[in-house]
Tab-separated table of C-alpha atoms and ligand atoms in Angstrom:
chain	number	residue	atom	x	y	z
A	1	MET	CA	13.118	-4.904	-10.340
A	2	THR	CA	14.706	-3.961	-7.008
A	3	GLU	CA	18.328	-4.561	-6.081
A	4	SER	CA	18.710	-5.755	-2.485
A	5	ASP	CA	21.320	-7.449	-0.299
A	6	PHE	CA	19.661	-10.672	-1.375
A	7	GLY	CA	19.884	-10.104	-5.125
A	8	ASN	CA	17.525	-8.756	-7.760
A	9	ILE	CA	13.909	-9.169	-6.746
A	10	ALA	CA	11.040	-8.789	-9.207
A	11	ILE	CA	7.323	-9.580	-9.512
A	12	ARG	CA	5.884	-10.615	-12.884
A	13	PRO	CA	2.888	-12.549	-14.230
A	14	ALA	CA	3.515	-16.334	-14.211
A	15	VAL	CA	4.864	-17.759	-17.481
A	16	GLU	CA	4.854	-21.337	-18.925
A	17	GLU	CA	8.294	-22.095	-17.441
A	18	ASP	CA	6.959	-21.554	-13.892
A	19	PHE	CA	4.674	-24.600	-14.086
A	20	ASP	CA	6.811	-27.098	-12.117
A	21	PHE	CA	7.743	-24.497	-9.525
A	22	VAL	CA	4.093	-23.537	-8.887
A	23	VAL	CA	2.853	-27.152	-8.668
A	24	GLU	CA	5.637	-28.150	-6.252
A	25	LEU	CA	5.186	-25.038	-4.141
A	26	MET	CA	1.424	-25.421	-3.767
A	27	ASP	CA	1.661	-29.128	-3.034
A	28	SER	CA	4.298	-28.751	-0.325
A	29	ALA	CA	2.861	-25.637	1.362
A	30	LEU	CA	-0.840	-26.531	1.372
A	31	SER	CA	-0.858	-30.247	2.244
A	32	PRO	CA	-0.351	-29.725	6.015
A	33	TYR	CA	-3.495	-27.608	6.240
A	34	TYR	CA	-5.811	-28.776	3.495
A	35	GLY	CA	-7.179	-32.025	2.124
A	36	GLY	CA	-7.602	-32.582	-1.627
A	37	ASP	CA	-5.349	-32.922	-4.637
A	38	HIS	CA	-3.163	-29.802	-4.613
A	39	ARG	CA	-1.312	-30.778	-7.763
A	40	ALA	CA	-4.565	-30.976	-9.737
A	41	HIS	CA	-5.682	-27.673	-8.241
A	42	ALA	CA	-2.328	-26.040	-9.082
A	43	GLU	CA	-2.488	-27.369	-12.627
A	44	ARG	CA	-6.014	-26.027	-13.117
A	45	ILE	CA	-5.333	-22.503	-11.872
A	46	PHE	CA	-1.989	-22.337	-13.682
A	47	LYS	CA	-3.532	-23.355	-16.997
A	48	THR	CA	-6.385	-20.906	-16.547
A	49	HIS	CA	-3.933	-18.082	-15.963
A	50	ILE	CA	-1.733	-19.019	-18.915
A	51	SER	CA	-4.698	-19.288	-21.270
A	52	GLY	CA	-5.903	-15.751	-20.545
A	53	GLY	CA	-7.327	-15.920	-17.009
A	54	VAL	CA	-10.937	-16.873	-17.741
A	55	ASP	CA	-12.096	-19.874	-15.696
A	56	GLN	CA	-14.578	-21.751	-17.914
A	57	LEU	CA	-15.785	-23.744	-14.900
A	58	GLY	CA	-15.893	-20.757	-12.567
A	59	PHE	CA	-19.216	-19.667	-11.129
A	60	PHE	CA	-18.645	-16.273	-9.551
A	61	SER	CA	-15.083	-15.997	-10.838
A	62	ARG	CA	-14.539	-13.334	-13.536
A	63	GLU	CA	-10.784	-13.547	-13.936
A	64	GLN	CA	-7.751	-15.313	-12.493
A	65	LYS	CA	-4.249	-13.977	-12.376
A	66	MET	CA	-1.017	-15.492	-11.074
A	67	PHE	CA	2.111	-13.507	-10.230
A	68	VAL	CA	5.526	-14.912	-9.457
A	69	ALA	CA	8.287	-13.325	-7.349
A	70	THR	CA	11.801	-13.955	-8.611
A	71	VAL	CA	15.196	-13.622	-6.949
A	72	ASN	CA	17.983	-13.278	-9.506
A	73	ASN	CA	15.470	-14.445	-12.126
A	74	GLN	CA	14.699	-17.675	-10.228
A	75	PRO	CA	11.068	-18.181	-9.085
A	76	ALA	CA	10.813	-17.831	-5.292
A	77	GLY	CA	7.142	-17.224	-4.512
A	78	MET	CA	3.702	-16.879	-6.050
A	79	ILE	CA	0.320	-15.278	-5.501
A	80	HIS	CA	-2.856	-16.225	-7.298
A	81	VAL	CA	-5.893	-13.945	-7.226
A	82	VAL	CA	-9.440	-14.565	-8.381
A	83	GLY	CA	-11.537	-11.570	-9.415
A	84	LYS	CA	-15.202	-12.150	-8.563
A	85	ARG	CA	-18.358	-10.869	-10.214
A	86	GLN	CA	-19.075	-8.982	-6.966
A	87	CYS	CA	-16.037	-6.684	-7.418
A	88	THR	CA	-14.004	-8.499	-4.795
A	89	TYR	CA	-10.732	-10.420	-5.147
A	90	LYS	CA	-9.797	-13.637	-3.415
A	91	ILE	CA	-6.165	-14.529	-2.660
A	92	SER	CA	-5.848	-18.222	-3.293
A	93	PRO	CA	-3.036	-18.889	-2.438
A	94	LEU	CA	0.007	-16.752	-1.489
A	95	ILE	CA	3.154	-18.826	-0.961
A	96	VAL	CA	6.838	-18.008	-0.597
A	97	ALA	CA	9.311	-20.892	-0.997
A	98	GLU	CA	10.498	-21.951	2.454
A	99	THR	CA	14.128	-20.878	2.034
A	100	TYR	CA	13.040	-17.337	1.170
A	101	ARG	CA	10.519	-16.817	3.979
A	102	ASN	CA	10.812	-14.096	6.638
A	103	THR	CA	13.970	-12.558	5.313
A	104	ARG	CA	13.481	-10.822	2.003
A	105	GLY	CA	9.982	-9.369	2.253
A	106	LEU	CA	8.802	-11.433	-0.734
A	107	GLY	CA	5.388	-12.156	0.824
A	108	THR	CA	4.915	-8.416	1.371
A	109	LEU	CA	5.890	-7.585	-2.210
A	110	LEU	CA	3.552	-10.210	-3.665
A	111	LEU	CA	0.679	-9.089	-1.471
A	112	ASP	CA	1.227	-5.386	-2.258
A	113	HIS	CA	1.299	-6.274	-5.944
A	114	ALA	CA	-1.983	-8.214	-5.737
A	115	GLU	CA	-3.660	-5.464	-3.695
A	116	LYS	CA	-2.633	-2.849	-6.247
A	117	TYR	CA	-3.938	-5.074	-9.032
A	118	ALA	CA	-7.284	-5.422	-7.236
A	119	ARG	CA	-7.530	-1.703	-6.425
A	120	ASP	CA	-6.747	-0.808	-10.045
A	121	ALA	CA	-9.592	-3.130	-11.059
A	122	LYS	CA	-11.833	-1.063	-8.715
A	123	ALA	CA	-12.378	-3.925	-6.271
A	124	ARG	CA	-14.265	-3.187	-3.071
A	125	GLN	CA	-12.271	-5.638	-1.003
A	126	ILE	CA	-9.707	-8.415	-1.115
A	127	TYR	CA	-9.976	-11.502	1.064
A	128	CYS	CA	-8.470	-14.866	1.903
A	129	THR	CA	-8.823	-17.735	4.335
A	130	VAL	CA	-6.002	-19.119	6.477
A	131	ALA	CA	-5.915	-22.211	8.691
A	132	GLU	CA	-5.988	-21.114	12.334
A	133	ASN	CA	-2.951	-23.262	13.208
A	134	ASN	CA	-0.933	-21.659	10.380
A	135	SER	CA	0.185	-19.002	12.837
A	136	SER	CA	2.887	-17.426	10.683
A	137	ALA	CA	0.528	-16.813	7.732
A	138	LEU	CA	-2.200	-15.609	10.103
A	139	GLY	CA	0.281	-13.269	11.845
A	140	PHE	CA	1.478	-12.072	8.451
A	141	PHE	CA	-2.016	-11.164	7.202
A	142	ARG	CA	-2.959	-9.530	10.526
A	143	ALA	CA	0.235	-7.458	10.374
A	144	LYS	CA	-0.767	-6.376	6.852
A	145	GLY	CA	-4.095	-5.005	8.097
A	146	TYR	CA	-6.366	-7.961	7.260
A	147	ILE	CA	-9.397	-8.153	9.547
A	148	PRO	CA	-10.760	-11.487	10.767
A	149	ALA	CA	-14.417	-11.766	9.733
A	150	GLY	CA	-14.949	-15.074	11.528
A	151	LYS	CA	-13.907	-18.705	11.517
A	152	SER	CA	-15.272	-22.019	10.355
A	153	ALA	CA	-14.408	-25.311	12.086
A	154	SER	CA	-13.443	-28.400	10.028
A	155	HIS	CA	-13.930	-26.396	6.852
A	156	TYR	CA	-11.389	-27.511	4.234
A	157	LYS	CA	-9.993	-30.279	6.427
A	158	THR	CA	-11.450	-32.159	9.418
A	159	ASN	CA	-10.353	-30.616	12.728
A	160	ILE	CA	-8.702	-27.658	11.017
A	161	THR	CA	-10.421	-24.330	11.647
A	162	GLU	CA	-10.304	-21.845	8.811
A	163	VAL	CA	-10.096	-18.096	9.573
A	164	MET	CA	-11.717	-15.742	7.071
A	165	LEU	CA	-9.862	-12.447	6.635
A	166	TYR	CA	-10.450	-9.377	4.507
A	167	LYS	CA	-9.103	-5.953	3.731
A	168	HIS	CA	-11.670	-3.381	2.745
A	169	PHE	CA	-10.471	-0.737	0.296
A	170	VAL	CA	-11.514	2.712	1.424
A	171	ASP	CA	-11.134	5.453	-1.170
A	172	SER	CA	-9.508	8.725	-0.193
A	173	ASP	CA	-12.812	10.606	-0.732
A	174	PHE	CA	-14.459	8.484	1.928
A	175	GLU	CA	-11.534	9.045	4.264
A	176	SER	CA	-11.570	12.832	3.880
A	177	ARG	CA	-15.361	13.002	4.291
A	178	PHE	CA	-15.047	10.838	7.398
A	179	ASP	CA	-12.288	13.064	8.800
A	180	ARG	CA	-14.041	16.362	8.104
A	181	VAL	CA	-16.067	16.217	11.317
A	182	ASN	CA	-14.566	16.448	14.772
A	183	ILE	CA	-16.408	14.362	17.304
A	184	SER	CA	-15.838	14.331	21.051
A	185	VAL	CA	-17.150	11.682	23.410
A	186	VAL	CA	-18.073	13.257	26.752
A	187	PRO	CA	-20.206	12.364	29.781
A	188	LEU	CA	-23.879	13.300	29.391
A	189	GLY	CA	-24.505	16.822	30.704
A	190	PRO	CA	-27.768	18.714	31.369
A	191	SER	CA	-27.461	20.548	28.028
A	192	HIS	CA	-27.552	17.210	26.147
A	193	GLU	CA	-30.604	15.658	27.783
A	194	LYS	CA	-33.335	16.990	25.492
A	195	GLN	CA	-31.293	16.108	22.396
A	196	VAL	CA	-30.584	12.594	23.707
A	197	ARG	CA	-34.270	12.029	24.434
A	198	ASP	CA	-35.263	13.137	20.916
A	199	LEU	CA	-32.491	11.098	19.331
A	200	LEU	CA	-33.550	7.913	21.136
A	201	LEU	CA	-37.280	8.332	20.558
A	202	GLU	CA	-36.732	9.037	16.895
A	203	ASN	CA	-34.146	6.386	16.035
A	204	LEU	CA	-34.581	3.369	18.316
A	205	PRO	CA	-38.248	2.323	17.820
A	206	PRO	CA	-37.693	0.694	14.382
A	207	PHE	CA	-35.237	-1.715	16.081
A	208	PHE	CA	-36.413	-1.976	19.693
A	209	ASP	CA	-39.978	-2.211	20.980
A	210	GLY	CA	-40.845	-0.434	24.224
A	211	ILE	CA	-38.948	2.803	23.636
A	212	ASP	CA	-40.974	5.701	25.022
A	213	ASP	CA	-40.615	8.660	27.386
A	214	ASP	CA	-40.826	6.388	30.452
A	215	TRP	CA	-37.972	4.274	29.148
A	216	VAL	CA	-35.837	7.378	28.601
A	217	ASN	CA	-36.784	8.588	32.101
A	218	SER	CA	-35.540	5.345	33.617
A	219	LEU	CA	-32.293	5.647	31.645
A	220	PHE	CA	-31.746	9.150	33.035
A	221	GLY	CA	-32.831	7.927	36.495
A	222	GLY	CA	-30.061	5.312	36.429
A	223	TYR	CA	-27.603	8.047	35.458
A	224	GLU	CA	-28.632	10.070	38.512
A	225	ARG	CA	-27.681	7.051	40.669
A	226	ARG	CA	-24.214	6.795	39.071
A	227	ASP	CA	-22.312	8.053	42.107
A	228	SER	CA	-23.617	5.104	44.175
A	229	GLN	CA	-21.615	2.670	41.961
A	230	ASP	CA	-23.917	-0.012	43.422
A	231	ILE	CA	-24.778	-2.597	40.750
A	232	ASN	CA	-27.918	-3.562	42.669
A	233	LEU	CA	-29.202	-0.035	42.093
A	234	LYS	CA	-28.679	-0.544	38.325
A	235	TYR	CA	-26.813	2.721	38.016
A	236	LYS	CA	-25.920	3.906	34.535
A	237	LEU	CA	-23.063	5.790	32.956
A	238	ILE	CA	-23.970	7.737	29.844
A	239	TYR	CA	-21.639	9.174	27.216
A	240	VAL	CA	-22.577	11.264	24.228
A	241	ALA	CA	-20.807	11.843	20.922
A	242	VAL	CA	-21.020	15.551	20.097
A	243	ASN	CA	-19.729	17.682	17.253
A	244	ARG	CA	-17.978	21.045	17.624
A	245	ASP	CA	-21.342	22.809	18.228
A	246	ASN	CA	-22.283	20.401	20.995
A	247	THR	CA	-24.937	18.748	18.828
A	248	VAL	CA	-25.518	15.185	20.033
A	249	LEU	CA	-24.901	12.629	17.246
A	250	GLY	CA	-24.701	9.496	19.353
A	251	VAL	CA	-25.258	8.067	22.805
A	252	ALA	CA	-23.993	5.088	24.798
A	253	GLY	CA	-25.599	4.138	28.108
A	254	ALA	CA	-23.688	1.602	30.217
A	255	THR	CA	-24.973	-0.608	33.033
A	256	PRO	CA	-22.264	-2.494	34.960
A	257	LYS	CA	-23.640	-5.958	35.868
A	258	LYS	CA	-23.058	-8.735	38.372
A	259	GLY	CA	-19.971	-10.731	37.366
A	260	GLU	CA	-18.523	-7.571	35.858
A	261	PRO	CA	-19.756	-7.437	32.293
A	262	ILE	CA	-21.064	-4.026	31.240
A	263	LYS	CA	-24.170	-3.897	29.088
A	264	VAL	CA	-24.141	-0.877	26.806
A	265	MET	CA	-27.735	-0.068	25.894
A	266	PRO	CA	-28.558	2.182	24.165
A	267	PHE	CA	-25.668	2.257	21.736
A	268	LEU	CA	-26.796	4.505	18.949
A	269	ALA	CA	-25.280	6.993	16.537
A	270	THR	CA	-26.856	8.834	13.641
A	271	THR	CA	-23.588	9.248	11.694
A	272	LEU	CA	-20.719	6.842	11.039
A	273	PRO	CA	-18.026	9.143	12.555
A	274	ALA	CA	-20.110	9.359	15.751
A	275	PHE	CA	-20.591	5.569	15.819
A	276	VAL	CA	-16.842	5.037	15.403
A	277	ALA	CA	-16.082	7.680	18.049
A	278	LEU	CA	-18.240	5.899	20.633
A	279	LEU	CA	-16.888	2.491	19.658
A	280	SER	CA	-13.286	3.654	19.954
A	281	ASP	CA	-13.607	5.676	23.152
A	282	ILE	CA	-15.987	3.821	25.452
A	283	PRO	CA	-13.788	0.762	26.144
A	284	PHE	CA	-11.192	2.952	27.856
A	285	LEU	CA	-13.793	5.204	29.495
A	286	LEU	CA	-15.496	2.159	31.033
A	287	LYS	CA	-12.504	-0.065	31.723
A	288	ASP	CA	-12.578	0.543	35.491
A	289	PHE	CA	-16.204	-0.615	35.727
A	290	GLY	CA	-15.959	-4.187	34.439
A	291	ARG	CA	-14.204	-6.917	32.431
A	292	LYS	CA	-16.039	-6.709	29.139
A	293	LEU	CA	-18.498	-4.533	27.267
A	294	TYR	CA	-21.386	-5.857	25.254
A	295	ILE	CA	-23.879	-4.115	23.038
A	296	HIS	CA	-27.066	-5.208	21.293
A	297	ILE	CA	-27.478	-3.636	17.878
A	298	ALA	CA	-28.618	-4.311	14.327
A	299	PRO	CA	-25.567	-2.828	12.589
A	300	THR	CA	-25.273	-1.491	9.047
A	301	SER	CA	-22.432	-2.856	6.908
A	302	SER	CA	-20.172	0.153	7.669
A	303	GLU	CA	-20.883	-0.284	11.366
A	304	THR	CA	-20.053	-4.001	11.111
A	305	LEU	CA	-16.766	-3.090	9.438
A	306	ALA	CA	-16.000	-0.613	12.218
A	307	LEU	CA	-16.779	-3.225	14.893
A	308	GLN	CA	-14.574	-5.867	13.287
A	309	GLN	CA	-11.761	-3.433	12.638
A	310	ARG	CA	-11.683	-2.496	16.315
A	311	GLY	CA	-11.584	-6.125	17.400
A	312	TRP	CA	-15.131	-6.400	18.760
A	313	ASN	CA	-16.458	-9.980	18.746
A	314	LEU	CA	-19.815	-11.162	17.487
A	315	ASP	CA	-21.183	-13.212	20.429
A	316	ALA	CA	-24.724	-13.982	19.353
A	317	VAL	CA	-27.323	-13.411	16.670
A	318	LEU	CA	-30.760	-12.768	18.158
A	319	PRO	CA	-33.670	-12.914	15.700
A	320	GLU	CA	-36.687	-10.923	16.887
A	321	ALA	CA	-35.305	-10.526	20.413
A	322	TYR	CA	-36.260	-6.866	20.454
A	323	HIS	CA	-38.504	-6.280	17.441
A	324	LEU	CA	-40.530	-8.263	14.935
A	325	GLY	CA	-38.531	-8.897	11.761
A	326	ILE	CA	-35.263	-7.484	13.163
A	327	VAL	CA	-32.105	-9.501	13.798
A	328	THR	CA	-30.227	-8.015	16.736
A	329	GLU	CA	-26.605	-8.955	17.282
A	330	GLN	CA	-24.582	-9.071	20.479
A	331	TRP	CA	-21.042	-7.689	20.056
A	332	SER	CA	-18.497	-7.533	22.852
A	333	SER	CA	-15.128	-6.009	23.612
A	334	ASP	CA	-12.724	-7.565	26.094
A	335	LEU	CA	-11.366	-5.051	28.639
A	336	ASP	CA	-9.264	-7.611	30.540
A	337	ASN	CA	-6.963	-8.418	27.645
A	338	PRO	CA	-3.254	-7.886	28.518
A	339	ASN	CA	-2.816	-6.032	25.199
A	340	PHE	CA	-5.664	-3.647	26.013
A	341	MET	CA	-4.707	-0.036	25.504
A	342	ARG	CA	-6.304	3.351	25.114
A	343	GLN	CA	-7.459	4.203	21.590
A	344	MET	CA	-7.261	7.730	20.237
A	345	ARG	CA	-8.906	8.775	17.011
A	346	ILE	CA	-6.809	10.707	14.521
A	347	LYS	CA	-7.201	11.978	10.975
A	348	LYS	CA	-5.610	9.845	8.265
A	349	THR	CA	-3.329	12.656	6.996
A	350	PHE	CA	-1.868	13.053	10.488
A	351	LEU	CA	-1.513	9.312	11.026
A	352	ASP	CA	0.548	9.121	7.823
A	353	LEU	CA	2.848	11.911	9.102
A	354	ILE	CA	3.227	10.187	12.489
A	355	ARG	CA	4.181	6.934	10.787
A	356	LYS	CA	6.861	8.757	8.799
A	357	GLY	CA	8.215	10.207	12.049
A	358	GLU	CA	7.483	13.780	10.873
A	359	LYS	CA	4.631	14.597	13.238
A	360	THR	CA	5.917	13.986	16.757
A	361	LEU	CA	3.560	16.198	18.777
A	362	GLU	CA	-0.146	15.527	19.234
A	363	VAL	CA	-2.254	18.279	20.796
A	364	ARG	CA	-5.510	17.681	22.674
A	365	VAL	CA	-7.572	19.539	25.303
A	366	GLY	CA	-7.856	18.522	28.946
A	367	TYR	CA	-10.881	16.231	29.074
A	368	ASN	CA	-10.573	13.958	32.117
A	369	ASN	CA	-9.613	10.963	29.972
A	370	ILE	CA	-6.894	12.943	28.179
A	371	ARG	CA	-5.567	14.213	31.508
A	372	SER	CA	-5.087	10.614	32.605
A	373	ILE	CA	-2.476	9.951	29.874
A	374	THR	CA	0.926	9.292	31.447
A	375	ASP	CA	4.550	9.439	30.308
A	376	GLY	CA	5.563	6.144	28.687
A	377	GLU	CA	1.971	5.033	27.919
A	378	LEU	CA	1.297	3.089	24.723
A	379	ILE	CA	-1.766	4.293	22.800
A	380	ARG	CA	-3.409	2.883	19.676
A	381	LEU	CA	-4.148	5.685	17.192
A	382	THR	CA	-7.012	4.838	14.858
A	383	THR	CA	-8.463	6.209	11.628
A	384	PHE	CA	-11.575	4.669	10.089
A	385	HIS	CA	-9.663	1.634	8.855
A	386	GLU	CA	-6.056	1.845	10.036
A	387	ASN	CA	-4.272	1.903	13.345
A	388	GLN	CA	-0.817	2.576	14.713
A	389	VAL	CA	0.570	2.155	18.213
A	390	ILE	CA	2.565	5.122	19.553
A	391	LYS	CA	4.514	5.667	22.738
A	392	VAL	CA	3.930	8.854	24.709
A	393	ASN	CA	7.448	9.977	25.589
A	394	GLN	CA	6.258	12.959	27.591
A	395	VAL	CA	3.035	14.790	28.436
A	396	ARG	CA	3.238	18.607	28.665
A	397	LYS	CA	0.414	20.876	29.858
A	398	TYR	CA	-0.437	24.512	29.009
A	399	ASP	CA	-3.232	26.953	29.826
A	400	SER	CA	-3.978	27.943	26.250
A	401	PHE	CA	-3.020	27.295	22.622
A	402	ALA	CA	-1.151	30.640	22.604
A	403	ALA	CA	0.950	29.634	25.638
A	404	MET	CA	1.604	26.236	24.076
A	405	MET	CA	2.679	27.728	20.727
A	406	GLU	CA	5.301	29.850	22.508
A	407	GLU	CA	7.070	26.753	23.783
A	408	GLU	CA	6.421	24.038	21.218
A	409	ASP	CA	7.706	23.630	17.667
A	410	PHE	CA	4.612	24.058	15.452
A	411	ASP	CA	6.266	22.085	12.645
A	412	ARG	CA	6.181	18.998	14.855
A	413	ILE	CA	2.384	19.452	15.313
A	414	ALA	CA	1.406	19.823	11.640
A	415	PRO	CA	4.510	19.451	9.457
A	416	GLY	CA	4.609	21.686	6.414
A	417	ARG	CA	2.065	24.187	7.720
A	418	SER	CA	2.702	27.762	8.855
A	419	GLU	CA	2.447	28.801	12.503
A	420	GLU	CA	-0.808	30.717	11.802
A	421	ASP	CA	-2.220	27.670	10.031
A	422	VAL	CA	-1.478	25.386	12.963
A	423	PHE	CA	-3.004	27.901	15.357
A	424	SER	CA	-6.225	28.230	13.361
A	425	LEU	CA	-6.396	24.467	12.830
A	426	LEU	CA	-6.440	23.946	16.607
A	427	LYS	CA	-8.924	26.789	17.159
A	428	ASP	CA	-11.106	25.247	14.505
A	429	ILE	CA	-11.195	21.866	16.198
A	430	TYR	CA	-11.587	23.171	19.733
A	431	PRO	CA	-13.907	26.108	20.539
A	432	PRO	CA	-12.914	28.387	23.475
A	433	GLU	CA	-14.846	26.452	26.144
A	434	LYS	CA	-12.908	23.312	25.241
A	435	GLU	CA	-9.573	25.181	25.108
A	436	SER	CA	-10.341	26.417	28.628
A	437	LEU	CA	-10.057	22.798	29.862
A	438	GLY	CA	-6.310	23.194	29.309
A	439	VAL	CA	-4.031	22.164	26.450
A	440	ILE	CA	-2.235	18.826	26.570
A	441	VAL	CA	0.751	18.143	24.322
A	442	LEU	CA	1.842	14.555	23.788
A	443	ASP	CA	5.418	14.049	22.634
A	444	ILE	CA	5.101	10.781	20.695
A	445	SER	CA	6.952	8.231	18.591
A	446	PRO	CA	5.515	5.390	16.448
A	447	GLN	CA	6.056	1.828	17.716
A	448	ARG	CA	6.343	-1.447	15.817
A	449	ILE	CA	3.692	-3.597	17.506
B	1	LIG	C1	2.765	-16.060	4.684
B	1	LIG	C2	4.016	-15.955	3.817
B	1	LIG	C3	3.567	-15.833	2.357
B	1	LIG	C4	4.816	-14.712	4.203
B	1	LIG	O1	5.876	-14.535	3.310
B	1	LIG	P1	7.292	-13.897	3.760
B	1	LIG	O2	8.073	-13.652	2.524
B	1	LIG	O3	7.894	-14.706	4.812
B	1	LIG	O4	6.806	-12.519	4.363
B	1	LIG	P2	7.627	-11.144	4.485
B	1	LIG	O5	9.071	-11.448	4.678
B	1	LIG	O6	7.231	-10.237	3.388
B	1	LIG	O7	6.967	-10.505	5.751
B	1	LIG	C5	6.937	-11.077	6.948
B	1	LIG	C6	6.156	-10.056	7.731
B	1	LIG	O8	5.130	-10.701	8.410
B	1	LIG	C7	5.299	-10.503	9.761
B	1	LIG	N1	4.972	-11.727	10.424
B	1	LIG	C8	5.311	-12.968	10.062
B	1	LIG	N2	4.837	-13.830	10.959
B	1	LIG	C9	4.191	-13.124	11.874
B	1	LIG	C10	3.510	-13.433	13.068
B	1	LIG	N3	3.382	-14.693	13.503
B	1	LIG	N4	2.960	-12.420	13.776
B	1	LIG	C11	3.084	-11.146	13.354
B	1	LIG	N5	3.729	-10.794	12.256
B	1	LIG	C12	4.279	-11.779	11.529
B	1	LIG	C13	6.754	-10.164	9.934
B	1	LIG	O9	6.967	-9.402	11.096
B	1	LIG	C14	7.044	-9.363	8.707
B	1	LIG	O10	6.582	-8.028	8.902
B	1	LIG	P3	7.348	-6.731	8.309
B	1	LIG	O11	7.134	-6.790	6.821
B	1	LIG	O12	6.658	-5.566	8.904
B	1	LIG	O13	8.778	-6.908	8.693
B	1	LIG	C15	4.948	-17.186	4.010
B	1	LIG	O14	5.141	-17.394	5.382
B	1	LIG	C16	4.407	-18.458	3.415
B	1	LIG	O15	4.637	-18.732	2.252
B	1	LIG	N6	3.719	-19.309	4.199
B	1	LIG	C17	3.241	-20.590	3.721
B	1	LIG	C18	2.122	-20.474	2.728
B	1	LIG	C19	0.832	-20.099	3.394
B	1	LIG	O16	0.504	-20.654	4.410
B	1	LIG	N7	0.104	-19.152	2.789
B	1	LIG	C20	-1.123	-18.649	3.352
B	1	LIG	C21	-2.303	-19.303	2.727
B	1	LIG	S1	-2.904	-18.266	1.448
């Protein structure tokens, strides 16, 4: 139980005495958005919970659990979750009584409780659906990190579109494996060409017919025409995702088109961190060349997650457009959006420290795109599955890590680590040729957006 300005707040499993409260709450909150008999539905799920949580009529359902939030021992909100045979949990529904909404954080407490319950049961993900015109609930779930997977028109009620949302649980092992590699996205250089050719010829043919040396030659030919910036010459911009040793792990080739969309083909990465690096970085790198980006790929499930988490839209599903037996999808990213901002990838441990206000300096090297960061800019920091907007209060530039360490407080770069540790951490990420581009220090603070 927590004591707050609003009284004692607690979350507990629903008990017999909650019956009337739950039926009333579900009936009043759900009727505007959904057809059907909400009282009968409430009665059914309540009784299932009270009698042990096993739904005798359920098909995929393995267990049902209902929790109630109380304020000074009075019921004030509820969440009902359904555990599925597929190791997922469905929230159905989450409701806070109207008088308690938006003030006491009850919705947050109930949701956190249900997520912990699902994680403890080793669920892979938790999901829900929300009517599109229920903007407060939709805003609430988005603010809690739920990702829209898509929408369905006239689904539970005629003329009401239902948005499907999910939160994927990523274990800390995955996160640390993902963060172990440092990937940079840089313009294609002569030293990458042979690797890019091999990468494309080896990995694209199972998904795209017509990939051969000539095709790669015409890709590189378009890149040679890049300075023309003439769309009629079909010039191309090519970026590669490289690791610390300059090994190419991914490539994105962009062709700006008439009407200002940019087709990104190829878009290929051989590792998930490289895929995510390209996906996160190319919108900002290409933003001056068009209004939107689109790619044609046949993504894996992790790649689909990464696309959805970064707000890319699924435009079209193209069976056998490029290869017999392969479904290619068109995904796009809007560059014209007023909320568009630069994304910067960061390791989860550092993101957590930034959120707590403990890490207030971010150090990078002077790639052209980093050099373009300005005082006051808002940037979205991203890990594999989280993001946080920060404000750059000031940009400071140095010739080397040693010069930077003389001026800056190392504890603001990597709190809790020694000066030597911070120094070797930076040296580890950036080899000397990258350090020689110059060292850029961003003085940052987290924003609530
Ligand atoms: C959705 C609902 C459960 C939220 O409960 P609540 O107790 O008001 O939520 P909280 O007070 O914990 O949190 C509100 C948070 O959501 C955020 N939020 C609310 N509306 C938002 C919006 N439109 N856009 C962005 N964020 C929004 C608030 O900023 C706040 O964030 P914070 O925790 O960082 O301060 C409540 O509005 C409700 O019962 N709605 C009706 C039932 C319903 O439609 N349920 C969904 C179907 S399952």
